[in-house]
Amino acid sequence: MKITVFSGSHKGREGNTLIMVEEFLKGAEEAGAETENIFLIEKNIRYCRGKFECWLKTPGMCTIRDDMADLLPKFMASDIVVFACPVYFDNVPAIMKTFIDRLAPVLLPHFEKDEMGEYRHSKRYEKFPKIAVISNSGLPGQTNFEVESLFFKRLARTFHTELIAEIYRGEGEIFRGKSNIMLKPLLGKYRKVLRCAGRELVENQKLSEKITRELENPIIPASIYIKFGNEEWDRLCEEKKFD
Ligand SMILES: Cc1cc2nc3c(=O)[nH]c(=O)nc-3n(C[C@H](O)[C@H](O)[C@H](O)COP(=O)(O)O)c2cc1C
């Protein structure tokens, strides 16, 4: 089984998202998956020009010459694609949306009705990868992912596939405290759950209710996260004044 992660943190290898992805992939590899983590920010991905040339001029291929020529076949050759990114203003960051817009060549221009009675574009290929999401937000709480959750559900529908896992972590800035003596054991526990999630997804193609519940538990109470978070921002603002 091939799992490809398209990582959409604008901070790339420095991102909080990466900590989640790495642990999830360890579990997936333990269960026998072949994995690849692609950092979108390191790629040259230009905006979709919106001219439908991938449907009309060069069917199935974009006319823009950039790294999407390699990424599109990687997307289609995967059994599971993981979209991994932070929340930016309640939605996916720009790099992730730019990447997703450029996936249009895998569809056909023609319209069809789906099993729910809604309309969408027909598929160009028989088999599409299943989709999973890993995301983190700076604020605490699962409501920060409402827009992303709806977006990825509809994206799976658009790509004639299933959304098989949604892993959302509020309090995402907590990962910056990974060497803090108090946080280390709590983060260690969460990492273990992520690893189990990676294993489960490969073995069962879905996450159990138990793992889903554990993934959604706050790592620390929101009131404490907010208190320490604000103190940290005060400290950082003060530090910057003397730069
Ligand atoms: C431009 C911008 C917009 C953001 N918008 C939100 C938001 O709407 N809600 C939220 O909870 N966090 C928001 N955040 C915080 C990020 O989600 C958070 O810092 C996350 O941990 C970053 O992940 P990364 O290190 O992988 O990039 C925003 C951050 C930036 C830079």
PDB file of N, CA and C in Angstrom, residues 67-151:
ATOM      1  N   ASP A  67       6.310  21.795 -11.084  1.00  0.00           N
ATOM      2  CA  ASP A  67       6.452  20.510 -10.384  1.00  0.00           C
ATOM      3  C   ASP A  67       5.169  19.681 -10.334  1.00  0.00           C
ATOM      4  N   MET A  68       4.043  20.245 -10.733  1.00  0.00           N
ATOM      5  CA  MET A  68       2.815  19.447 -10.744  1.00  0.00           C
ATOM      6  C   MET A  68       2.910  18.291 -11.741  1.00  0.00           C
ATOM      7  N   ALA A  69       3.806  18.416 -12.721  1.00  0.00           N
ATOM      8  CA  ALA A  69       3.985  17.325 -13.691  1.00  0.00           C
ATOM      9  C   ALA A  69       4.446  16.053 -12.972  1.00  0.00           C
ATOM     10  N   ASP A  70       5.201  16.198 -11.856  1.00  0.00           N
ATOM     11  CA  ASP A  70       5.620  15.026 -11.063  1.00  0.00           C
ATOM     12  C   ASP A  70       4.591  14.689  -9.985  1.00  0.00           C
ATOM     13  N   LEU A  71       3.948  15.719  -9.444  1.00  0.00           N
ATOM     14  CA  LEU A  71       3.067  15.491  -8.281  1.00  0.00           C
ATOM     15  C   LEU A  71       1.745  14.846  -8.671  1.00  0.00           C
ATOM     16  N   LEU A  72       1.238  15.178  -9.837  1.00  0.00           N
ATOM     17  CA  LEU A  72      -0.045  14.617 -10.270  1.00  0.00           C
ATOM     18  C   LEU A  72       0.009  13.089 -10.407  1.00  0.00           C
ATOM     19  N   PRO A  73       1.037  12.529 -11.089  1.00  0.00           N
ATOM     20  CA  PRO A  73       1.143  11.057 -11.137  1.00  0.00           C
ATOM     21  C   PRO A  73       1.332  10.441  -9.752  1.00  0.00           C
ATOM     22  N   LYS A  74       2.026  11.135  -8.848  1.00  0.00           N
ATOM     23  CA  LYS A  74       2.197  10.613  -7.480  1.00  0.00           C
ATOM     24  C   LYS A  74       0.850  10.574  -6.767  1.00  0.00           C
ATOM     25  N   PHE A  75       0.040  11.575  -6.987  1.00  0.00           N
ATOM     26  CA  PHE A  75      -1.305  11.618  -6.383  1.00  0.00           C
ATOM     27  C   PHE A  75      -2.117  10.413  -6.861  1.00  0.00           C
ATOM     28  N   MET A  76      -2.131  10.196  -8.172  1.00  0.00           N
ATOM     29  CA  MET A  76      -2.967   9.126  -8.729  1.00  0.00           C
ATOM     30  C   MET A  76      -2.424   7.734  -8.418  1.00  0.00           C
ATOM     31  N   ALA A  77      -1.105   7.614  -8.209  1.00  0.00           N
ATOM     32  CA  ALA A  77      -0.511   6.285  -7.964  1.00  0.00           C
ATOM     33  C   ALA A  77      -0.624   5.864  -6.495  1.00  0.00           C
ATOM     34  N   SER A  78      -1.184   6.722  -5.644  1.00  0.00           N
ATOM     35  CA  SER A  78      -1.274   6.411  -4.206  1.00  0.00           C
ATOM     36  C   SER A  78      -2.550   5.633  -3.914  1.00  0.00           C
ATOM     37  N   ASP A  79      -2.478   4.780  -2.883  1.00  0.00           N
ATOM     38  CA  ASP A  79      -3.709   4.140  -2.392  1.00  0.00           C
ATOM     39  C   ASP A  79      -4.432   5.096  -1.447  1.00  0.00           C
ATOM     40  N   ILE A  80      -3.633   5.781  -0.623  1.00  0.00           N
ATOM     41  CA  ILE A  80      -4.207   6.788   0.281  1.00  0.00           C
ATOM     42  C   ILE A  80      -3.398   8.076   0.122  1.00  0.00           C
ATOM     43  N   VAL A  81      -4.109   9.191  -0.050  1.00  0.00           N
ATOM     44  CA  VAL A  81      -3.463  10.497  -0.054  1.00  0.00           C
ATOM     45  C   VAL A  81      -3.850  11.206   1.237  1.00  0.00           C
ATOM     46  N   VAL A  82      -2.831  11.709   1.947  1.00  0.00           N
ATOM     47  CA  VAL A  82      -3.097  12.487   3.163  1.00  0.00           C
ATOM     48  C   VAL A  82      -2.837  13.956   2.854  1.00  0.00           C
ATOM     49  N   PHE A  83      -3.861  14.779   3.044  1.00  0.00           N
ATOM     50  CA  PHE A  83      -3.674  16.228   2.963  1.00  0.00           C
ATOM     51  C   PHE A  83      -3.338  16.692   4.384  1.00  0.00           C
ATOM     52  N   ALA A  84      -2.142  17.236   4.591  1.00  0.00           N
ATOM     53  CA  ALA A  84      -1.717  17.640   5.934  1.00  0.00           C
ATOM     54  C   ALA A  84      -1.426  19.142   5.944  1.00  0.00           C
ATOM     55  N   CYS A  85      -2.055  19.869   6.842  1.00  0.00           N
ATOM     56  CA  CYS A  85      -1.837  21.327   6.863  1.00  0.00           C
ATOM     57  C   CYS A  85      -2.365  21.957   8.146  1.00  0.00           C
ATOM     58  N   PRO A  86      -1.882  23.168   8.450  1.00  0.00           N
ATOM     59  CA  PRO A  86      -2.493  23.904   9.559  1.00  0.00           C
ATOM     60  C   PRO A  86      -3.780  24.587   9.102  1.00  0.00           C
ATOM     61  N   VAL A  87      -4.538  25.104  10.054  1.00  0.00           N
ATOM     62  CA  VAL A  87      -5.697  25.944   9.730  1.00  0.00           C
ATOM     63  C   VAL A  87      -5.194  27.377   9.553  1.00  0.00           C
ATOM     64  N   TYR A  88      -5.570  27.999   8.434  1.00  0.00           N
ATOM     65  CA  TYR A  88      -5.301  29.432   8.227  1.00  0.00           C
ATOM     66  C   TYR A  88      -6.651  30.109   8.032  1.00  0.00           C
ATOM     67  N   PHE A  89      -7.008  30.986   8.938  1.00  0.00           N
ATOM     68  CA  PHE A  89      -8.310  31.665   8.890  1.00  0.00           C
ATOM     69  C   PHE A  89      -9.437  30.693   8.555  1.00  0.00           C
ATOM     70  N   ASP A  90      -9.527  29.670   9.390  1.00  0.00           N
ATOM     71  CA  ASP A  90     -10.591  28.667   9.330  1.00  0.00           C
ATOM     72  C   ASP A  90     -10.547  27.740   8.135  1.00  0.00           C
ATOM     73  N   ASN A  91      -9.527  27.863   7.304  1.00  0.00           N
ATOM     74  CA  ASN A  91      -9.515  27.070   6.071  1.00  0.00           C
ATOM     75  C   ASN A  91      -8.117  26.505   5.832  1.00  0.00           C
ATOM     76  N   VAL A  92      -7.922  25.891   4.659  1.00  0.00           N
ATOM     77  CA  VAL A  92      -6.579  25.375   4.344  1.00  0.00           C
ATOM     78  C   VAL A  92      -5.682  26.543   3.916  1.00  0.00           C
ATOM     79  N   PRO A  93      -4.357  26.452   4.159  1.00  0.00           N
ATOM     80  CA  PRO A  93      -3.460  27.528   3.722  1.00  0.00           C
ATOM     81  C   PRO A  93      -3.391  27.616   2.201  1.00  0.00           C
ATOM     82  N   ALA A  94      -2.933  28.770   1.722  1.00  0.00           N
ATOM     83  CA  ALA A  94      -2.934  29.044   0.278  1.00  0.00           C
ATOM     84  C   ALA A  94      -2.191  27.986  -0.531  1.00  0.00           C
ATOM     85  N   ILE A  95      -1.060  27.510  -0.012  1.00  0.00           N
ATOM     86  CA  ILE A  95      -0.265  26.535  -0.784  1.00  0.00           C
ATOM     87  C   ILE A  95      -1.075  25.252  -1.016  1.00  0.00           C
ATOM     88  N   MET A  96      -1.845  24.850  -0.013  1.00  0.00           N
ATOM     89  CA  MET A  96      -2.653  23.628  -0.143  1.00  0.00           C
ATOM     90  C   MET A  96      -3.772  23.841  -1.165  1.00  0.00           C
ATOM     91  N   LYS A  97      -4.403  25.008  -1.110  1.00  0.00           N
ATOM     92  CA  LYS A  97      -5.506  25.275  -2.050  1.00  0.00           C
ATOM     93  C   LYS A  97      -4.953  25.371  -3.483  1.00  0.00           C
ATOM     94  N   THR A  98      -3.766  25.970  -3.621  1.00  0.00           N
ATOM     95  CA  THR A  98      -3.152  26.084  -4.956  1.00  0.00           C
ATOM     96  C   THR A  98      -2.879  24.690  -5.514  1.00  0.00           C
ATOM     97  N   PHE A  99      -2.365  23.810  -4.658  1.00  0.00           N
ATOM     98  CA  PHE A  99      -2.088  22.428  -5.071  1.00  0.00           C
ATOM     99  C   PHE A  99      -3.394  21.734  -5.485  1.00  0.00           C
ATOM    100  N   ILE A 100      -4.424  21.862  -4.657  1.00  0.00           N
ATOM    101  CA  ILE A 100      -5.695  21.176  -4.937  1.00  0.00           C
ATOM    102  C   ILE A 100      -6.319  21.699  -6.242  1.00  0.00           C
ATOM    103  N   ASP A 101      -6.250  22.998  -6.471  1.00  0.00           N
ATOM    104  CA  ASP A 101      -6.800  23.552  -7.727  1.00  0.00           C
ATOM    105  C   ASP A 101      -6.135  22.908  -8.944  1.00  0.00           C
ATOM    106  N   ARG A 102      -4.850  22.561  -8.787  1.00  0.00           N
ATOM    107  CA  ARG A 102      -4.098  22.011  -9.913  1.00  0.00           C
ATOM    108  C   ARG A 102      -4.353  20.511 -10.129  1.00  0.00           C
ATOM    109  N   LEU A 103      -5.265  19.930  -9.309  1.00  0.00           N
ATOM    110  CA  LEU A 103      -5.614  18.515  -9.508  1.00  0.00           C
ATOM    111  C   LEU A 103      -6.741  18.340 -10.549  1.00  0.00           C
ATOM    112  N   ALA A 104      -7.229  19.438 -11.082  1.00  0.00           N
ATOM    113  CA  ALA A 104      -8.341  19.382 -12.038  1.00  0.00           C
ATOM    114  C   ALA A 104      -8.137  18.414 -13.216  1.00  0.00           C
ATOM    115  N   PRO A 105      -6.882  18.224 -13.729  1.00  0.00           N
ATOM    116  CA  PRO A 105      -6.723  17.324 -14.879  1.00  0.00           C
ATOM    117  C   PRO A 105      -7.220  15.892 -14.640  1.00  0.00           C
ATOM    118  N   VAL A 106      -7.343  15.459 -13.381  1.00  0.00           N
ATOM    119  CA  VAL A 106      -7.756  14.061 -13.138  1.00  0.00           C
ATOM    120  C   VAL A 106      -9.263  13.870 -13.343  1.00  0.00           C
ATOM    121  N   LEU A 107      -9.972  14.965 -13.604  1.00  0.00           N
ATOM    122  CA  LEU A 107     -11.415  14.866 -13.867  1.00  0.00           C
ATOM    123  C   LEU A 107     -11.689  15.123 -15.344  1.00  0.00           C
ATOM    124  N   LEU A 108     -12.898  14.810 -15.756  1.00  0.00           N
ATOM    125  CA  LEU A 108     -13.342  15.111 -17.124  1.00  0.00           C
ATOM    126  C   LEU A 108     -14.224  16.365 -17.077  1.00  0.00           C
ATOM    127  N   PRO A 109     -14.355  17.058 -18.209  1.00  0.00           N
ATOM    128  CA  PRO A 109     -15.179  18.265 -18.171  1.00  0.00           C
ATOM    129  C   PRO A 109     -16.676  17.984 -17.971  1.00  0.00           C
ATOM    130  N   HIS A 110     -17.107  16.805 -18.383  1.00  0.00           N
ATOM    131  CA  HIS A 110     -18.554  16.537 -18.410  1.00  0.00           C
ATOM    132  C   HIS A 110     -19.173  16.446 -17.026  1.00  0.00           C
ATOM    133  N   PHE A 111     -20.471  16.789 -16.944  1.00  0.00           N
ATOM    134  CA  PHE A 111     -21.187  16.778 -15.671  1.00  0.00           C
ATOM    135  C   PHE A 111     -21.929  15.463 -15.493  1.00  0.00           C
ATOM    136  N   GLU A 112     -22.123  15.085 -14.253  1.00  0.00           N
ATOM    137  CA  GLU A 112     -22.955  13.919 -13.947  1.00  0.00           C
ATOM    138  C   GLU A 112     -23.609  14.117 -12.582  1.00  0.00           C
ATOM    139  N   LYS A 113     -24.660  13.310 -12.343  1.00  0.00           N
ATOM    140  CA  LYS A 113     -25.339  13.366 -11.054  1.00  0.00           C
ATOM    141  C   LYS A 113     -24.727  12.287 -10.174  1.00  0.00           C
ATOM    142  N   ASP A 114     -24.436  12.619  -8.906  1.00  0.00           N
ATOM    143  CA  ASP A 114     -23.900  11.572  -8.030  1.00  0.00           C
ATOM    144  C   ASP A 114     -25.040  10.852  -7.317  1.00  0.00           C
ATOM    145  N   GLU A 115     -24.662   9.879  -6.448  1.00  0.00           N
ATOM    146  CA  GLU A 115     -25.697   9.059  -5.797  1.00  0.00           C
ATOM    147  C   GLU A 115     -26.551   9.863  -4.809  1.00  0.00           C
ATOM    148  N   MET A 116     -26.072  11.072  -4.433  1.00  0.00           N
ATOM    149  CA  MET A 116     -26.842  11.932  -3.525  1.00  0.00           C
ATOM    150  C   MET A 116     -27.718  12.927  -4.296  1.00  0.00           C
ATOM    151  N   GLY A 117     -27.670  12.841  -5.624  1.00  0.00           N
ATOM    152  CA  GLY A 117     -28.491  13.744  -6.442  1.00  0.00           C
ATOM    153  C   GLY A 117     -27.824  15.088  -6.711  1.00  0.00           C
ATOM    154  N   GLU A 118     -26.543  15.227  -6.329  1.00  0.00           N
ATOM    155  CA  GLU A 118     -25.808  16.473  -6.610  1.00  0.00           C
ATOM    156  C   GLU A 118     -25.006  16.292  -7.897  1.00  0.00           C
ATOM    157  N   TYR A 119     -24.594  17.392  -8.475  1.00  0.00           N
ATOM    158  CA  TYR A 119     -23.836  17.321  -9.731  1.00  0.00           C
ATOM    159  C   TYR A 119     -22.342  17.485  -9.471  1.00  0.00           C
ATOM    160  N   ARG A 120     -21.553  16.806 -10.312  1.00  0.00           N
ATOM    161  CA  ARG A 120     -20.088  16.924 -10.229  1.00  0.00           C
ATOM    162  C   ARG A 120     -19.502  16.576 -11.599  1.00  0.00           C
ATOM    163  N   HIS A 121     -18.181  16.722 -11.736  1.00  0.00           N
ATOM    164  CA  HIS A 121     -17.527  16.334 -12.991  1.00  0.00           C
ATOM    165  C   HIS A 121     -17.259  14.828 -12.994  1.00  0.00           C
ATOM    166  N   SER A 122     -17.342  14.228 -14.157  1.00  0.00           N
ATOM    167  CA  SER A 122     -17.070  12.789 -14.280  1.00  0.00           C
ATOM    168  C   SER A 122     -15.582  12.537 -14.054  1.00  0.00           C
ATOM    169  N   LYS A 123     -15.267  11.257 -13.787  1.00  0.00           N
ATOM    170  CA  LYS A 123     -13.856  10.954 -13.501  1.00  0.00           C
ATOM    171  C   LYS A 123     -13.115  10.525 -14.774  1.00  0.00           C
ATOM    172  N   ARG A 124     -11.844  10.912 -14.844  1.00  0.00           N
ATOM    173  CA  ARG A 124     -11.022  10.536 -15.998  1.00  0.00           C
ATOM    174  C   ARG A 124     -10.459   9.126 -15.827  1.00  0.00           C
ATOM    175  N   TYR A 125     -10.233   8.738 -14.556  1.00  0.00           N
ATOM    176  CA  TYR A 125      -9.613   7.436 -14.281  1.00  0.00           C
ATOM    177  C   TYR A 125     -10.566   6.569 -13.468  1.00  0.00           C
ATOM    178  N   GLU A 126     -10.370   5.267 -13.540  1.00  0.00           N
ATOM    179  CA  GLU A 126     -11.261   4.341 -12.827  1.00  0.00           C
ATOM    180  C   GLU A 126     -11.064   4.433 -11.313  1.00  0.00           C
ATOM    181  N   LYS A 127      -9.778   4.378 -10.908  1.00  0.00           N
ATOM    182  CA  LYS A 127      -9.486   4.295  -9.473  1.00  0.00           C
ATOM    183  C   LYS A 127      -8.856   5.595  -8.959  1.00  0.00           C
ATOM    184  N   PHE A 128      -9.416   6.104  -7.875  1.00  0.00           N
ATOM    185  CA  PHE A 128      -8.870   7.300  -7.228  1.00  0.00           C
ATOM    186  C   PHE A 128      -8.352   6.942  -5.844  1.00  0.00           C
ATOM    187  N   PRO A 129      -7.312   7.631  -5.360  1.00  0.00           N
ATOM    188  CA  PRO A 129      -6.834   7.334  -3.998  1.00  0.00           C
ATOM    189  C   PRO A 129      -7.879   7.698  -2.955  1.00  0.00           C
ATOM    190  N   LYS A 130      -7.886   6.941  -1.847  1.00  0.00           N
ATOM    191  CA  LYS A 130      -8.710   7.343  -0.714  1.00  0.00           C
ATOM    192  C   LYS A 130      -8.043   8.551  -0.056  1.00  0.00           C
ATOM    193  N   ILE A 131      -8.832   9.319   0.673  1.00  0.00           N
ATOM    194  CA  ILE A 131      -8.314  10.582   1.226  1.00  0.00           C
ATOM    195  C   ILE A 131      -8.342  10.572   2.750  1.00  0.00           C
ATOM    196  N   ALA A 132      -7.294  11.125   3.360  1.00  0.00           N
ATOM    197  CA  ALA A 132      -7.270  11.364   4.808  1.00  0.00           C
ATOM    198  C   ALA A 132      -6.767  12.791   5.039  1.00  0.00           C
ATOM    199  N   VAL A 133      -7.097  13.346   6.194  1.00  0.00           N
ATOM    200  CA  VAL A 133      -6.671  14.712   6.523  1.00  0.00           C
ATOM    201  C   VAL A 133      -5.969  14.728   7.873  1.00  0.00           C
ATOM    202  N   ILE A 134      -4.865  15.452   7.953  1.00  0.00           N
ATOM    203  CA  ILE A 134      -4.213  15.731   9.234  1.00  0.00           C
ATOM    204  C   ILE A 134      -4.078  17.243   9.326  1.00  0.00           C
ATOM    205  N   SER A 135      -4.629  17.816  10.385  1.00  0.00           N
ATOM    206  CA  SER A 135      -4.553  19.274  10.482  1.00  0.00           C
ATOM    207  C   SER A 135      -4.416  19.719  11.927  1.00  0.00           C
ATOM    208  N   ASN A 136      -3.793  20.871  12.125  1.00  0.00           N
ATOM    209  CA  ASN A 136      -3.733  21.444  13.471  1.00  0.00           C
ATOM    210  C   ASN A 136      -4.049  22.927  13.420  1.00  0.00           C
ATOM    211  N   SER A 137      -4.603  23.426  14.538  1.00  0.00           N
ATOM    212  CA  SER A 137      -4.951  24.847  14.614  1.00  0.00           C
ATOM    213  C   SER A 137      -4.292  25.439  15.850  1.00  0.00           C
ATOM    214  N   GLY A 138      -3.984  26.726  15.790  1.00  0.00           N
ATOM    215  CA  GLY A 138      -3.361  27.398  16.926  1.00  0.00           C
ATOM    216  C   GLY A 138      -4.308  27.539  18.105  1.00  0.00           C
ATOM    217  N   LEU A 139      -5.587  27.716  17.813  1.00  0.00           N
ATOM    218  CA  LEU A 139      -6.578  27.880  18.882  1.00  0.00           C
ATOM    219  C   LEU A 139      -7.008  26.503  19.398  1.00  0.00           C
ATOM    220  N   PRO A 140      -7.503  26.439  20.626  1.00  0.00           N
ATOM    221  CA  PRO A 140      -8.001  25.147  21.118  1.00  0.00           C
ATOM    222  C   PRO A 140      -9.419  24.878  20.597  1.00  0.00           C
ATOM    223  N   GLY A 141      -9.777  23.616  20.502  1.00  0.00           N
ATOM    224  CA  GLY A 141     -11.170  23.264  20.170  1.00  0.00           C
ATOM    225  C   GLY A 141     -11.344  22.697  18.778  1.00  0.00           C
ATOM    226  N   GLN A 142     -12.264  21.748  18.661  1.00  0.00           N
ATOM    227  CA  GLN A 142     -12.492  21.051  17.389  1.00  0.00           C
ATOM    228  C   GLN A 142     -13.308  21.890  16.394  1.00  0.00           C
ATOM    229  N   THR A 143     -13.981  22.957  16.889  1.00  0.00           N
ATOM    230  CA  THR A 143     -14.788  23.774  15.958  1.00  0.00           C
ATOM    231  C   THR A 143     -13.902  24.502  14.943  1.00  0.00           C
ATOM    232  N   ASN A 144     -12.611  24.626  15.249  1.00  0.00           N
ATOM    233  CA  ASN A 144     -11.696  25.283  14.299  1.00  0.00           C
ATOM    234  C   ASN A 144     -11.580  24.520  12.978  1.00  0.00           C
ATOM    235  N   PHE A 145     -12.062  23.278  12.963  1.00  0.00           N
ATOM    236  CA  PHE A 145     -11.897  22.439  11.768  1.00  0.00           C
ATOM    237  C   PHE A 145     -13.206  22.252  10.999  1.00  0.00           C
ATOM    238  N   GLU A 146     -14.242  23.014  11.380  1.00  0.00           N
ATOM    239  CA  GLU A 146     -15.554  22.813  10.736  1.00  0.00           C
ATOM    240  C   GLU A 146     -15.487  23.057   9.229  1.00  0.00           C
ATOM    241  N   VAL A 147     -14.775  24.115   8.838  1.00  0.00           N
ATOM    242  CA  VAL A 147     -14.705  24.455   7.400  1.00  0.00           C
ATOM    243  C   VAL A 147     -13.877  23.402   6.660  1.00  0.00           C
ATOM    244  N   GLU A 148     -12.720  23.060   7.229  1.00  0.00           N
ATOM    245  CA  GLU A 148     -11.862  22.040   6.598  1.00  0.00           C
ATOM    246  C   GLU A 148     -12.604  20.715   6.468  1.00  0.00           C
ATOM    247  N   SER A 149     -13.323  20.342   7.500  1.00  0.00           N
ATOM    248  CA  SER A 149     -14.016  19.055   7.476  1.00  0.00           C
ATOM    249  C   SER A 149     -15.041  19.010   6.341  1.00  0.00           C
ATOM    250  N   LEU A 150     -15.801  20.069   6.211  1.00  0.00           N
ATOM    251  CA  LEU A 150     -16.786  20.117   5.115  1.00  0.00           C
ATOM    252  C   LEU A 150     -16.066  20.140   3.765  1.00  0.00           C
ATOM    253  N   PHE A 151     -14.993  20.928   3.694  1.00  0.00           N
ATOM    254  CA  PHE A 151     -14.233  21.052   2.453  1.00  0.00           C
ATOM    255  C   PHE A 151     -13.692  19.691   1.995  1.00  0.00           C
TER     256      PHE A 151
END
